[in-house]
mmCIF file of C-alpha atoms in Angstrom:
data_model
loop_
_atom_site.group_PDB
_atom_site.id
_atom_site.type_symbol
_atom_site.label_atom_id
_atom_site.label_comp_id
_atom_site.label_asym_id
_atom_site.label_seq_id
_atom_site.Cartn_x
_atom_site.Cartn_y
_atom_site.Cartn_z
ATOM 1 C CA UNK A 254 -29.682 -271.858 -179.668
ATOM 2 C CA UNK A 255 -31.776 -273.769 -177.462
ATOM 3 C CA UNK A 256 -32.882 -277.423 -179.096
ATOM 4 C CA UNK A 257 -36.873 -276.263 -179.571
ATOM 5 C CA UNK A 258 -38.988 -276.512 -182.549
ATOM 6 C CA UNK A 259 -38.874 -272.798 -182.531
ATOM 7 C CA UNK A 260 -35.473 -272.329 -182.328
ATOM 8 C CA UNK A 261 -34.389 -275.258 -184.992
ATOM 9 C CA UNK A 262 -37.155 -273.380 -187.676
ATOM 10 C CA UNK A 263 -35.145 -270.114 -186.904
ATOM 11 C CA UNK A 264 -31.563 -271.913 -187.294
ATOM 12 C CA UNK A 265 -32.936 -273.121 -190.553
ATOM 13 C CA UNK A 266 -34.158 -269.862 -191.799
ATOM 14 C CA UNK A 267 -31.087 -268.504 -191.252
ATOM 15 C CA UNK A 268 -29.142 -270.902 -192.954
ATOM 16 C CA UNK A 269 -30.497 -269.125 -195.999
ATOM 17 C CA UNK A 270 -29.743 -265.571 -195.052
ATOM 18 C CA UNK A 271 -27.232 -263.042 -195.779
ATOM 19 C CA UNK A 272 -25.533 -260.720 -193.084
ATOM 20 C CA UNK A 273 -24.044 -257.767 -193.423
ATOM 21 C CA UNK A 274 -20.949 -256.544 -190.807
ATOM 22 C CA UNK A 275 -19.918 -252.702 -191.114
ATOM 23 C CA UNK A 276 -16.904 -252.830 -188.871
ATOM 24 C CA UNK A 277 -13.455 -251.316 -189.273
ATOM 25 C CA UNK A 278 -11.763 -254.017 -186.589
ATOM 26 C CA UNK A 279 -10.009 -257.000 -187.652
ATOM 27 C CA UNK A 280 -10.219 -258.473 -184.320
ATOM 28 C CA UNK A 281 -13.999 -257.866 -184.255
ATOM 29 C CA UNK A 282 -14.140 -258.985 -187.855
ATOM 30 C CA UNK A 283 -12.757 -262.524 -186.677
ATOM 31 C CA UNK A 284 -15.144 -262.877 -183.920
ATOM 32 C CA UNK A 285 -17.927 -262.223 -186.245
ATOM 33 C CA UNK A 286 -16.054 -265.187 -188.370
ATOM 34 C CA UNK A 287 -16.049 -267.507 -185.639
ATOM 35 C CA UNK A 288 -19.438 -266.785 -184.318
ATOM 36 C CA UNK A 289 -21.917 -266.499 -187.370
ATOM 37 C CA UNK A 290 -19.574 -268.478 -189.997
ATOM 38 C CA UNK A 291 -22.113 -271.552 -189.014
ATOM 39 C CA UNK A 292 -25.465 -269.642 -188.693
ATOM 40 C CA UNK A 293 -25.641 -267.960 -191.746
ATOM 41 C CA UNK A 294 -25.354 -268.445 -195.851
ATOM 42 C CA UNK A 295 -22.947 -265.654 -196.223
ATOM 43 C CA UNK A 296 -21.107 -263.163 -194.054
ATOM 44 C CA UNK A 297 -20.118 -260.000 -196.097
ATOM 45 C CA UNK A 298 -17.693 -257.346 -194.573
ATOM 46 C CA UNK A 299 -17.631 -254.134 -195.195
ATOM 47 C CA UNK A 300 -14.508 -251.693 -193.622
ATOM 48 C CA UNK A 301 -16.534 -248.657 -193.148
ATOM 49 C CA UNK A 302 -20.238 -246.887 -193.894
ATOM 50 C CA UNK A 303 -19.623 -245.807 -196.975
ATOM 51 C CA UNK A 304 -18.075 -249.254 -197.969
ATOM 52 C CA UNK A 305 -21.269 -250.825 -196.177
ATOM 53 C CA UNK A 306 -23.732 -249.004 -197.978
ATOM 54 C CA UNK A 307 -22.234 -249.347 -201.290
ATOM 55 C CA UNK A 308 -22.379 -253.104 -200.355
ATOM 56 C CA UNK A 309 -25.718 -252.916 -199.634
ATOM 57 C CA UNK A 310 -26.840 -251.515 -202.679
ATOM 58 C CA UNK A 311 -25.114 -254.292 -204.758
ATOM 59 C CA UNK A 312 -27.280 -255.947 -207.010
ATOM 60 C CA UNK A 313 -25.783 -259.103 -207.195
ATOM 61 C CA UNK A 314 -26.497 -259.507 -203.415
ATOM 62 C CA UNK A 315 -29.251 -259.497 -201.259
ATOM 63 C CA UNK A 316 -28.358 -258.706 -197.818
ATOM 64 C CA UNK A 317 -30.946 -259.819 -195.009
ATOM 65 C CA UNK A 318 -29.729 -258.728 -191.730
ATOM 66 C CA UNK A 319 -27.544 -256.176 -191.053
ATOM 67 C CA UNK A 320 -24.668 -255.541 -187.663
ATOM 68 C CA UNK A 321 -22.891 -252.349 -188.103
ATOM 69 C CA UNK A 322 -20.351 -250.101 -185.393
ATOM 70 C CA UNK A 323 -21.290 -246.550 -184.601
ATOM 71 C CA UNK A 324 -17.361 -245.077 -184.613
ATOM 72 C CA UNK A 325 -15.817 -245.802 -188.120
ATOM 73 C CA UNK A 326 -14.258 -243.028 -190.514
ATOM 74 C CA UNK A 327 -15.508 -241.703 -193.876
ATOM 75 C CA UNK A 328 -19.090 -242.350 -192.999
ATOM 76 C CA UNK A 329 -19.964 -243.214 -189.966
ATOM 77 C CA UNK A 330 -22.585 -245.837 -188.750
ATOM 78 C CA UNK A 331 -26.045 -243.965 -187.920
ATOM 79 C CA UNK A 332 -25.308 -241.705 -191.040
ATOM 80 C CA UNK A 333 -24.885 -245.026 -192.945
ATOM 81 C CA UNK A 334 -27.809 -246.641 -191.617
ATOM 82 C CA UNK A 335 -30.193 -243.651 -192.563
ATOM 83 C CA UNK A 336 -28.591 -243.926 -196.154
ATOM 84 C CA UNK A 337 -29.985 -247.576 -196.180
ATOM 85 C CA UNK A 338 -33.324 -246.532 -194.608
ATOM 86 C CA UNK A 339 -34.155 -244.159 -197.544
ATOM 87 C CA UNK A 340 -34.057 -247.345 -199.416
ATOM 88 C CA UNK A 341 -35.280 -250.132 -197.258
ATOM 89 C CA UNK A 342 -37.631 -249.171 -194.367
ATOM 90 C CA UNK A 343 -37.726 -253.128 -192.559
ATOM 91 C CA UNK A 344 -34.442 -254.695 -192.953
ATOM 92 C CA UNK A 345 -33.535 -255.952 -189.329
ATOM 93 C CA UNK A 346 -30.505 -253.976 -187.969
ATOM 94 C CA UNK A 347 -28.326 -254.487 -185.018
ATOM 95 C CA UNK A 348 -26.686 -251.768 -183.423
ATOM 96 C CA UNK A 349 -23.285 -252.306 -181.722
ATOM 97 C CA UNK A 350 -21.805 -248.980 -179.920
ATOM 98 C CA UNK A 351 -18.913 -248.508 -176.700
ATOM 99 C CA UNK A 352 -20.876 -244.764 -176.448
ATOM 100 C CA UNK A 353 -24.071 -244.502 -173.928
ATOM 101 C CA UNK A 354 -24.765 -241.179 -174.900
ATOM 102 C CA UNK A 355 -28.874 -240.688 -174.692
ATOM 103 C CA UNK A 356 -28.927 -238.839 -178.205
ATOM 104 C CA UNK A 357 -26.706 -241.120 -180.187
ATOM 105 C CA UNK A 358 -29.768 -243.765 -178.891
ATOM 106 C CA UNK A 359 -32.153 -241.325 -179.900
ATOM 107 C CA UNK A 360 -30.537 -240.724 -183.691
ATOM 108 C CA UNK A 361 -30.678 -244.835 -183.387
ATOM 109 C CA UNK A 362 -33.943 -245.418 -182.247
ATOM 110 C CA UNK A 363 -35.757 -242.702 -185.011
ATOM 111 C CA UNK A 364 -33.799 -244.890 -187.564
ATOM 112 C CA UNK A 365 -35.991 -247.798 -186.558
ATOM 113 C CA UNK A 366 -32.488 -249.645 -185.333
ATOM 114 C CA UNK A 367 -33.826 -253.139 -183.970
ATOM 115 C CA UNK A 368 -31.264 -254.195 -181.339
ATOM 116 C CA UNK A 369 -28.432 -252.140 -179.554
ATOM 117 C CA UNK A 370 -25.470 -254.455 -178.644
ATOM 118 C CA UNK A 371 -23.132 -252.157 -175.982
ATOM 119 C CA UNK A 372 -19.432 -253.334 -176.496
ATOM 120 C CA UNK A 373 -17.480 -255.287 -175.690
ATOM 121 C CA UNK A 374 -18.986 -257.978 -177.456
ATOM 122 C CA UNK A 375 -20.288 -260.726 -175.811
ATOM 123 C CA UNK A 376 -21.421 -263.704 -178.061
ATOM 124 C CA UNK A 377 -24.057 -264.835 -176.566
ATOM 125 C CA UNK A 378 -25.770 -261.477 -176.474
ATOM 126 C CA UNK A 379 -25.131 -261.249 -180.574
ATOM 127 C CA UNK A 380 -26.051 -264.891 -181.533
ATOM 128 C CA UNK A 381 -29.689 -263.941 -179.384
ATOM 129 C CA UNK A 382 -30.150 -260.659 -181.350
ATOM 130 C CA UNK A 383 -29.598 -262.207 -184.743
ATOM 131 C CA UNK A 384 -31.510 -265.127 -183.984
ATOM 132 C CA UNK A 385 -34.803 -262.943 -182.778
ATOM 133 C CA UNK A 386 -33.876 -260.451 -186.314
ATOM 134 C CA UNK A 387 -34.921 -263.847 -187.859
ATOM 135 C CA UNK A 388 -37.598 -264.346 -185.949
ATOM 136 C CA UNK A 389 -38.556 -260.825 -186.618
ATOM 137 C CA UNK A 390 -37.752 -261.755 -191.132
ATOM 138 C CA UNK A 391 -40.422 -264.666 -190.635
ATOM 139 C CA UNK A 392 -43.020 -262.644 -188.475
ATOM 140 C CA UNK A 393 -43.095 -260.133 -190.925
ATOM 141 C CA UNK A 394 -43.204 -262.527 -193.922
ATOM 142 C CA UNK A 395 -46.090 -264.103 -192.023
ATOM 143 C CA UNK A 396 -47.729 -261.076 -191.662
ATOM 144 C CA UNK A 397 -47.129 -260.190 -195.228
ATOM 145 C CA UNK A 398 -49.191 -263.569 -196.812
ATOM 146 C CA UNK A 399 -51.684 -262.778 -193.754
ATOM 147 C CA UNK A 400 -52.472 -259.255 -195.378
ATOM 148 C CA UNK A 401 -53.354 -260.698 -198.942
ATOM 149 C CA UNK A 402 -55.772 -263.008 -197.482
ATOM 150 C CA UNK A 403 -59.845 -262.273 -197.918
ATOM 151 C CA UNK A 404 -62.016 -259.442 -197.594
ATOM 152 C CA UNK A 405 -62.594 -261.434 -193.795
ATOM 153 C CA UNK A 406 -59.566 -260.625 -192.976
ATOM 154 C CA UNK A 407 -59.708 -256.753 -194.042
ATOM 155 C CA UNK A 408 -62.456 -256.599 -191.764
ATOM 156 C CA UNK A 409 -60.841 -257.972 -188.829
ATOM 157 C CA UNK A 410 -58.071 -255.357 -189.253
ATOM 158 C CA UNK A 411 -61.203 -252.460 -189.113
ATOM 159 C CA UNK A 412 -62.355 -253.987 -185.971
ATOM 160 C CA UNK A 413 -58.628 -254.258 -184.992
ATOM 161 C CA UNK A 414 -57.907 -250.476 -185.346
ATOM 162 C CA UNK A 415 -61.260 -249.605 -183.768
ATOM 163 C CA UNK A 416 -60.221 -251.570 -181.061
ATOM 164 C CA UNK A 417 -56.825 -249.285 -180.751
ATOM 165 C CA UNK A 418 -59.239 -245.815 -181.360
ATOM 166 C CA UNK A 419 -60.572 -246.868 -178.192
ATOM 167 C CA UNK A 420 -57.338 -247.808 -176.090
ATOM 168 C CA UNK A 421 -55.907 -244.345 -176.985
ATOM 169 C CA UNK A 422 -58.301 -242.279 -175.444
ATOM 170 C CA UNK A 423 -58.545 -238.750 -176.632
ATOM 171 C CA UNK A 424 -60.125 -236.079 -174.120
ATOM 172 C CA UNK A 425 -60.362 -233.152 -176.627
ATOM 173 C CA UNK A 426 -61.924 -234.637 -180.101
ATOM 174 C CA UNK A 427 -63.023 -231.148 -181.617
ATOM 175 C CA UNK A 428 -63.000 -228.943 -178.311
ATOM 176 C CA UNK A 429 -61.652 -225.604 -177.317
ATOM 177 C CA UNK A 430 -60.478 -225.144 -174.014
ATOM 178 C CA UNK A 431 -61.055 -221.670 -172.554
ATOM 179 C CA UNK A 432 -59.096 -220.420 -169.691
ATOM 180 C CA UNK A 433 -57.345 -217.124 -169.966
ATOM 181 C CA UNK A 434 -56.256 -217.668 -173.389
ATOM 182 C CA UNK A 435 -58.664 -220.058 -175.950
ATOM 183 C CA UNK A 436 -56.312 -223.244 -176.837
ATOM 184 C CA UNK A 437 -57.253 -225.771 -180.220
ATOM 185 C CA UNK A 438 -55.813 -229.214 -179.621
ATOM 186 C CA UNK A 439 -54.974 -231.091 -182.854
ATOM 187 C CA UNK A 440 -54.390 -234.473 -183.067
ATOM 188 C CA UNK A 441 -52.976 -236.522 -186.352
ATOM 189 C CA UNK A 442 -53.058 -240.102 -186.145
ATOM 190 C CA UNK A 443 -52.282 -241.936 -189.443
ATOM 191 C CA UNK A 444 -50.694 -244.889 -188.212
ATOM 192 C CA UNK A 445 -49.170 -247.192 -191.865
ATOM 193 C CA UNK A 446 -50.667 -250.686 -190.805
ATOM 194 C CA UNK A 447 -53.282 -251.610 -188.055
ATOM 195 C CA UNK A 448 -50.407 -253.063 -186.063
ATOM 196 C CA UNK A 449 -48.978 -249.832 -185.238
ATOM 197 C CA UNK A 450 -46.084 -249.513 -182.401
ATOM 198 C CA UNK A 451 -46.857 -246.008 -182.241
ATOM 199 C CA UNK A 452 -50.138 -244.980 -179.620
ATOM 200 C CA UNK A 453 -50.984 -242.066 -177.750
ATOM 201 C CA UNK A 454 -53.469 -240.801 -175.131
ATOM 202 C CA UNK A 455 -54.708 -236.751 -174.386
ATOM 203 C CA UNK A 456 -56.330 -236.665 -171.055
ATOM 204 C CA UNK A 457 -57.960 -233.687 -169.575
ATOM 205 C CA UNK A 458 -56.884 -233.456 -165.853
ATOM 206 C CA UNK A 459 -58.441 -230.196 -165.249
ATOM 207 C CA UNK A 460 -60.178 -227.811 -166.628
ATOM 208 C CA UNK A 461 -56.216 -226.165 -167.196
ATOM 209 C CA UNK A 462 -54.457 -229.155 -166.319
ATOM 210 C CA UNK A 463 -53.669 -231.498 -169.311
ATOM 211 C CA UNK A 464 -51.938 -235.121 -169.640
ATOM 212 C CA UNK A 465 -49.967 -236.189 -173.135
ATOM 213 C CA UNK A 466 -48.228 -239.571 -173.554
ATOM 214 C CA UNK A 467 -46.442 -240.720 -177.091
ATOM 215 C CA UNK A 468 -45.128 -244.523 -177.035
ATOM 216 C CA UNK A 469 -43.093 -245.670 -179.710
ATOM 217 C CA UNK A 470 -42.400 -249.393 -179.489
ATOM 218 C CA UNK A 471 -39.095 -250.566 -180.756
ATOM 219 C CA UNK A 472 -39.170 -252.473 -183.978
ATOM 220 C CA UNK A 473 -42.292 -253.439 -186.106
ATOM 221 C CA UNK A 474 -45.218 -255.752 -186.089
ATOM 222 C CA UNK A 475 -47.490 -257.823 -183.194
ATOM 223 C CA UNK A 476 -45.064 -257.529 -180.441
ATOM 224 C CA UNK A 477 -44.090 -253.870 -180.306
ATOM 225 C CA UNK A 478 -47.769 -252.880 -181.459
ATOM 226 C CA UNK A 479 -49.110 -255.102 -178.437
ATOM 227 C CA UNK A 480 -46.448 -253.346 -175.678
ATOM 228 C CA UNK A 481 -47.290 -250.032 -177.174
ATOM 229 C CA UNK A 482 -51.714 -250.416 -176.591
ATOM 230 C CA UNK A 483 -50.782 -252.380 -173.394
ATOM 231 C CA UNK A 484 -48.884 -249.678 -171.964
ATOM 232 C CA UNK A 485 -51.088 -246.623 -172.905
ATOM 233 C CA UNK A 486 -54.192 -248.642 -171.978
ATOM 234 C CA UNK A 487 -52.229 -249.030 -168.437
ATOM 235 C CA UNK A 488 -51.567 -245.404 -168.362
ATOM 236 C CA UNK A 489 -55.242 -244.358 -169.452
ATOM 237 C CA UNK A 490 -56.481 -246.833 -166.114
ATOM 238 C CA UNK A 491 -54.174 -245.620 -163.630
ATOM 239 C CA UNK A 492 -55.302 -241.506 -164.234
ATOM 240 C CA UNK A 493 -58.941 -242.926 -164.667
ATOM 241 C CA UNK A 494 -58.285 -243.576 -160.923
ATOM 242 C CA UNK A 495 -56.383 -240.414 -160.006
ATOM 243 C CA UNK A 496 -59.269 -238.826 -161.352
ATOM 244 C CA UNK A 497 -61.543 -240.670 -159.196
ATOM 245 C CA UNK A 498 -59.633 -239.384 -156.237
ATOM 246 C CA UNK A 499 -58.439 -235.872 -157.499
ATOM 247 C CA UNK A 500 -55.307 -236.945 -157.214
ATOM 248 C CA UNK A 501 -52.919 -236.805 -160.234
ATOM 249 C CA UNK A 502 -49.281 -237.050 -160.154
ATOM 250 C CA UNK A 503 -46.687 -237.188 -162.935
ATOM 251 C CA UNK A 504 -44.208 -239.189 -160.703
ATOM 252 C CA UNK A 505 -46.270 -241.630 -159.756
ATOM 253 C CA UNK A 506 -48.143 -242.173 -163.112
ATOM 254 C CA UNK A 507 -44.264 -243.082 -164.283
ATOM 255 C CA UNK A 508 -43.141 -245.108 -161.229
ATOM 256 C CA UNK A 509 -46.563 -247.288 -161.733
ATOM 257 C CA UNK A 510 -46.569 -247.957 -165.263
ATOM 258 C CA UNK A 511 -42.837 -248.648 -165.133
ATOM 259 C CA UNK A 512 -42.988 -250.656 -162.489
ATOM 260 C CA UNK A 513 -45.902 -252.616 -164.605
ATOM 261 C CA UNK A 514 -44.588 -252.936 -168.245
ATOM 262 C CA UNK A 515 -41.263 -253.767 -167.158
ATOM 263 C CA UNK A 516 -41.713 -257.886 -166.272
ATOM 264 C CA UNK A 517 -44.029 -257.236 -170.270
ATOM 265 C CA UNK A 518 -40.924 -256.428 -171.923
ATOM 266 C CA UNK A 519 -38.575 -258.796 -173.790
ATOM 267 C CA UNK A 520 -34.791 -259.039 -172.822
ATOM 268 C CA UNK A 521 -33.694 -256.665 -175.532
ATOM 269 C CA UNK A 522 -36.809 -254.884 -175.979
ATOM 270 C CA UNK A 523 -36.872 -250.793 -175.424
ATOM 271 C CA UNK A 524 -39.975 -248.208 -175.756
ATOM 272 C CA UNK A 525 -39.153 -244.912 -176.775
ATOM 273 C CA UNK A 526 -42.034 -243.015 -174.574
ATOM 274 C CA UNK A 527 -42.957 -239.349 -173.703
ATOM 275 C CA UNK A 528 -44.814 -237.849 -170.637
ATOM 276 C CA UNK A 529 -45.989 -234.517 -170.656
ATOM 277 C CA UNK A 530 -48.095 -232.723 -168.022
ATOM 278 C CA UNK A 531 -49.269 -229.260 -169.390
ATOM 279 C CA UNK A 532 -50.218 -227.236 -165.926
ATOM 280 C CA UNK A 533 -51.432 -224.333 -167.960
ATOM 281 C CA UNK A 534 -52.639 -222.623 -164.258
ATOM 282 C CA UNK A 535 -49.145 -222.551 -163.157
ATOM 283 C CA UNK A 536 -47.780 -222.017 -166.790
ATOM 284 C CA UNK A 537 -45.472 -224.979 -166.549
ATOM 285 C CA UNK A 538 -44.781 -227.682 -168.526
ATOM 286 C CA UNK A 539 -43.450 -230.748 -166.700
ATOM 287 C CA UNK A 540 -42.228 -233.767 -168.706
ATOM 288 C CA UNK A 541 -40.302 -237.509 -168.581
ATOM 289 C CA UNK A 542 -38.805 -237.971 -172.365
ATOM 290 C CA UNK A 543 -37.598 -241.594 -172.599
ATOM 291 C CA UNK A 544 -35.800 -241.012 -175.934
ATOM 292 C CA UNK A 545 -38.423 -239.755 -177.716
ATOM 293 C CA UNK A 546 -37.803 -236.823 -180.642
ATOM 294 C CA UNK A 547 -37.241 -233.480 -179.845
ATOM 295 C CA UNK A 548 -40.336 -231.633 -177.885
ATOM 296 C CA UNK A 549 -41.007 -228.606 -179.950
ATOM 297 C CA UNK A 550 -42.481 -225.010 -178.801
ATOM 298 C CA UNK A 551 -42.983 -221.413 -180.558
ATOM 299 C CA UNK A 552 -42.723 -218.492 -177.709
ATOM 300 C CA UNK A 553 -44.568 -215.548 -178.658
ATOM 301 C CA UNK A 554 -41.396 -213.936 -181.040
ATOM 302 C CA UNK A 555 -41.863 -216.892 -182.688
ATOM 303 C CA UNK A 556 -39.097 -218.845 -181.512
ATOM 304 C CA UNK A 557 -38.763 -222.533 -181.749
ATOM 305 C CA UNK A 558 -37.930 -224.209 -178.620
ATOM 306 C CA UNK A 559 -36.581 -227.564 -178.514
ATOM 307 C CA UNK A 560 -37.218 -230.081 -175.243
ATOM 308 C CA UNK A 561 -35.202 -233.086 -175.828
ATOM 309 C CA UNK A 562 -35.054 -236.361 -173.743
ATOM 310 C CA UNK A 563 -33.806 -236.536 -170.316
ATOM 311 C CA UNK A 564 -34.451 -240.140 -169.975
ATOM 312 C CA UNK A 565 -32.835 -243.129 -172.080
ATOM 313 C CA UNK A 566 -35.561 -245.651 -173.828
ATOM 314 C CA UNK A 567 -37.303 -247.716 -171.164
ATOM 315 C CA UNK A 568 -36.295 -251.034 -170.776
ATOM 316 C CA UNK A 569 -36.871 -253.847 -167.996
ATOM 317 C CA UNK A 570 -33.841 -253.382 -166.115
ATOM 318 C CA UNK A 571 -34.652 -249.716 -166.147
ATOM 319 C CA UNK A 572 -35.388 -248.457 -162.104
ATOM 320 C CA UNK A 573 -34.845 -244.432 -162.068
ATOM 321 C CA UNK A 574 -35.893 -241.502 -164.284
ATOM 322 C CA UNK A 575 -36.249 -237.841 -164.226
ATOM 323 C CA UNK A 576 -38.689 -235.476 -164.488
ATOM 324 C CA UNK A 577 -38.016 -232.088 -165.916
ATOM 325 C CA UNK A 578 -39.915 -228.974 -165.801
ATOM 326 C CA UNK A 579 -40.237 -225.770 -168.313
ATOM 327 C CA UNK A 580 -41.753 -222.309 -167.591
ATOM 328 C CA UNK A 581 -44.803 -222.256 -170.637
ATOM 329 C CA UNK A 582 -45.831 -218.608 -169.717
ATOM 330 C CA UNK A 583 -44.492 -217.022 -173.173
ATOM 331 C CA UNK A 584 -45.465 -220.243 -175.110
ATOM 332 C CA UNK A 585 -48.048 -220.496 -177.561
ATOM 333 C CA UNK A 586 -47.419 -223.449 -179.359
ATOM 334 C CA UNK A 587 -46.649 -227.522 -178.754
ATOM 335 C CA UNK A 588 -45.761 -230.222 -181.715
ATOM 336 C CA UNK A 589 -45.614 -233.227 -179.455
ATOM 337 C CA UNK A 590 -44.595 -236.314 -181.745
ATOM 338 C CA UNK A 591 -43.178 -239.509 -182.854
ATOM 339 C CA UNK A 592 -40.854 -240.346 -185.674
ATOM 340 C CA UNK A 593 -43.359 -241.415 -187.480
ATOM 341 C CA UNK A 594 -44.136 -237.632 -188.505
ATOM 342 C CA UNK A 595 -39.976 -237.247 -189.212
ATOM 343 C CA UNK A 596 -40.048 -240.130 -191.692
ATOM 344 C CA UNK A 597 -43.017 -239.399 -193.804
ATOM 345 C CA UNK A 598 -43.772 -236.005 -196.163
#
């Protein structure tokens, strides 16, 4: 850790904290040893995710941070780590994994997994994501004492989420549109505290041309809720000026605000986004899924259709991504979402 003020308050924090390490590997077990053994209060090991959970359940312990493997037997990791999220919804986790497969992400990212650590191991990589999980412990216990302050403060969090209301932008606020069919478009936005990570836009390109975009920032609290209303006020600017000019494209709306969030985002930071241009004239849907849930349709037999992401989550070192399209001509429903809407009843 780097000899700053910052850093030395984080070394000391976690001199008090206990960490968790689901992993089956003895070798991997040691370098955990070697590498935490003077960073933390306590290292417990568990051998597998059922072992893991169990040990995170344990009374006698509280367990502050937790590092588990994907591929271990009995139970493995992302089943584990739901287990734990049923009972604790903020405890900082870091996600180690040899597979890149997009949906294994996705299962990882809905579970509100902090950090992804792609193996082999490399200790500097580790040390950086434990040290920003404390940062992450403090933030939020900050956060916490700065929510039971006065009524001042409540009313800075109105004027906070009023602020947000008016990044999202929302075309079609109690409208029908009327083409050949007449189409309702719902919108539920309940975010749990005023510094959501979660944001969305609905922009009306044309009269039957319409513009959808879901961000889900990685992690909790200021930083992911800032990258999440930077980049959707970013995308609402750049169509205000496609507009302007009639000119709207999907592929460059992507390539722009890419190409701007990317130097915004932290080294280990990820944003779980959706794009989705409804051309309702040519009865397509195109769309750019950056490991977002499942897009979900009903055709007119009232089967469910399920979209899921062609794109991994967006990071900075991120420099291509695809753009898929679906014929919507037997369609007559969209559930566009978050996880948000998976996680509560």
């Amino acid at each position: 850790m780097q000899d700053t003020a910052e850093s030395l308050e984080t070394y000391k924090y976690l001199q008090n904290l206990t960490l968790l390490c689901v992993e089956g590997d003895k070798t991997t077990q040691l370098l955990y040893t070697s590498i935490f053994q003077d960073l933390v209060k306590e290292i417990v090991f568990a051998q597998d995710g059922h072992s893991g959970y169990e040990s995170f359940k344990d009374i006698n312990r509280d367990i502050d941070i937790l590092i588990s493997d994907y591929s271990m037997p009995i139970m493995n990791g992302l089943e584990m780590i739901k287990n734990i999220r049923q009972i604790d919804k903020i405890i900082p986790i870091i996600f180690v994994s040899a597979i890149e497969d997009v949906q294994t992400i996705v299962q990882a990212l809905s579970l509100e997994v902090n950090y992804f650590i792609q193996k082999p191991i490399q200790s500097h990589e580790i040390i950086k994501a434990l040290e920003n999980c404390a940062k992450l412990l403090i933030a939020n216990a900050t956060l916490k004492k700065q929510k039971e302050k006065s009524l001042y403060h409540s009313y800075q969090e109105d004027i906070g989420f009023a602020k947000e209301l008016n990044i999202l932008r929302n075309d079609f606020y109690y409208q029908m549109i009327d083409g050949d069919t007449t189409v309702l478009v719902d919108f539920l936005y309940q975010p749990l505290d005023v510094l959501s990570g979660d944001a969305y836009c609905a922009r009306c390109i044309a009269p039957l041309n319409s513009f959808y975009l879901m961000v889900d920032g990685m992690g909790k609290g200021l930083s992911a809720s800032l990258t999440a209303m930077i980049m959707t006020s970013f995308v609402n600017h750049i169509i205000d000026k496609m507009l302007q000019t009639d000119s709207f494209d999907l592929a460059v709306l992507i390539h722009e605000t890419m190409e701007y969030i990317k130097p915004i985002l932290l080294d280990e930071e990820a944003l779980a986004i959706d794009y989705i241009h409804i051309d309702d004239e040519e009865k397509t849907l195109y769309y750019a899924k950056f490991a977002m849930p499942v897009l979900l349709m009903e055709n007119q037999e009232s089967k469910i259709i399920r979209l899921k992401s062609n794109n991994g989550p967006l990071s900075k070192w991120q420099d291509t991504f695809n753009i898929d399209s679906y014929d919507i001509s037997d369609i007559k429903k969209f559930l566009i979402y978050s996880d948000g809407i998976v996680e509560n009843t």
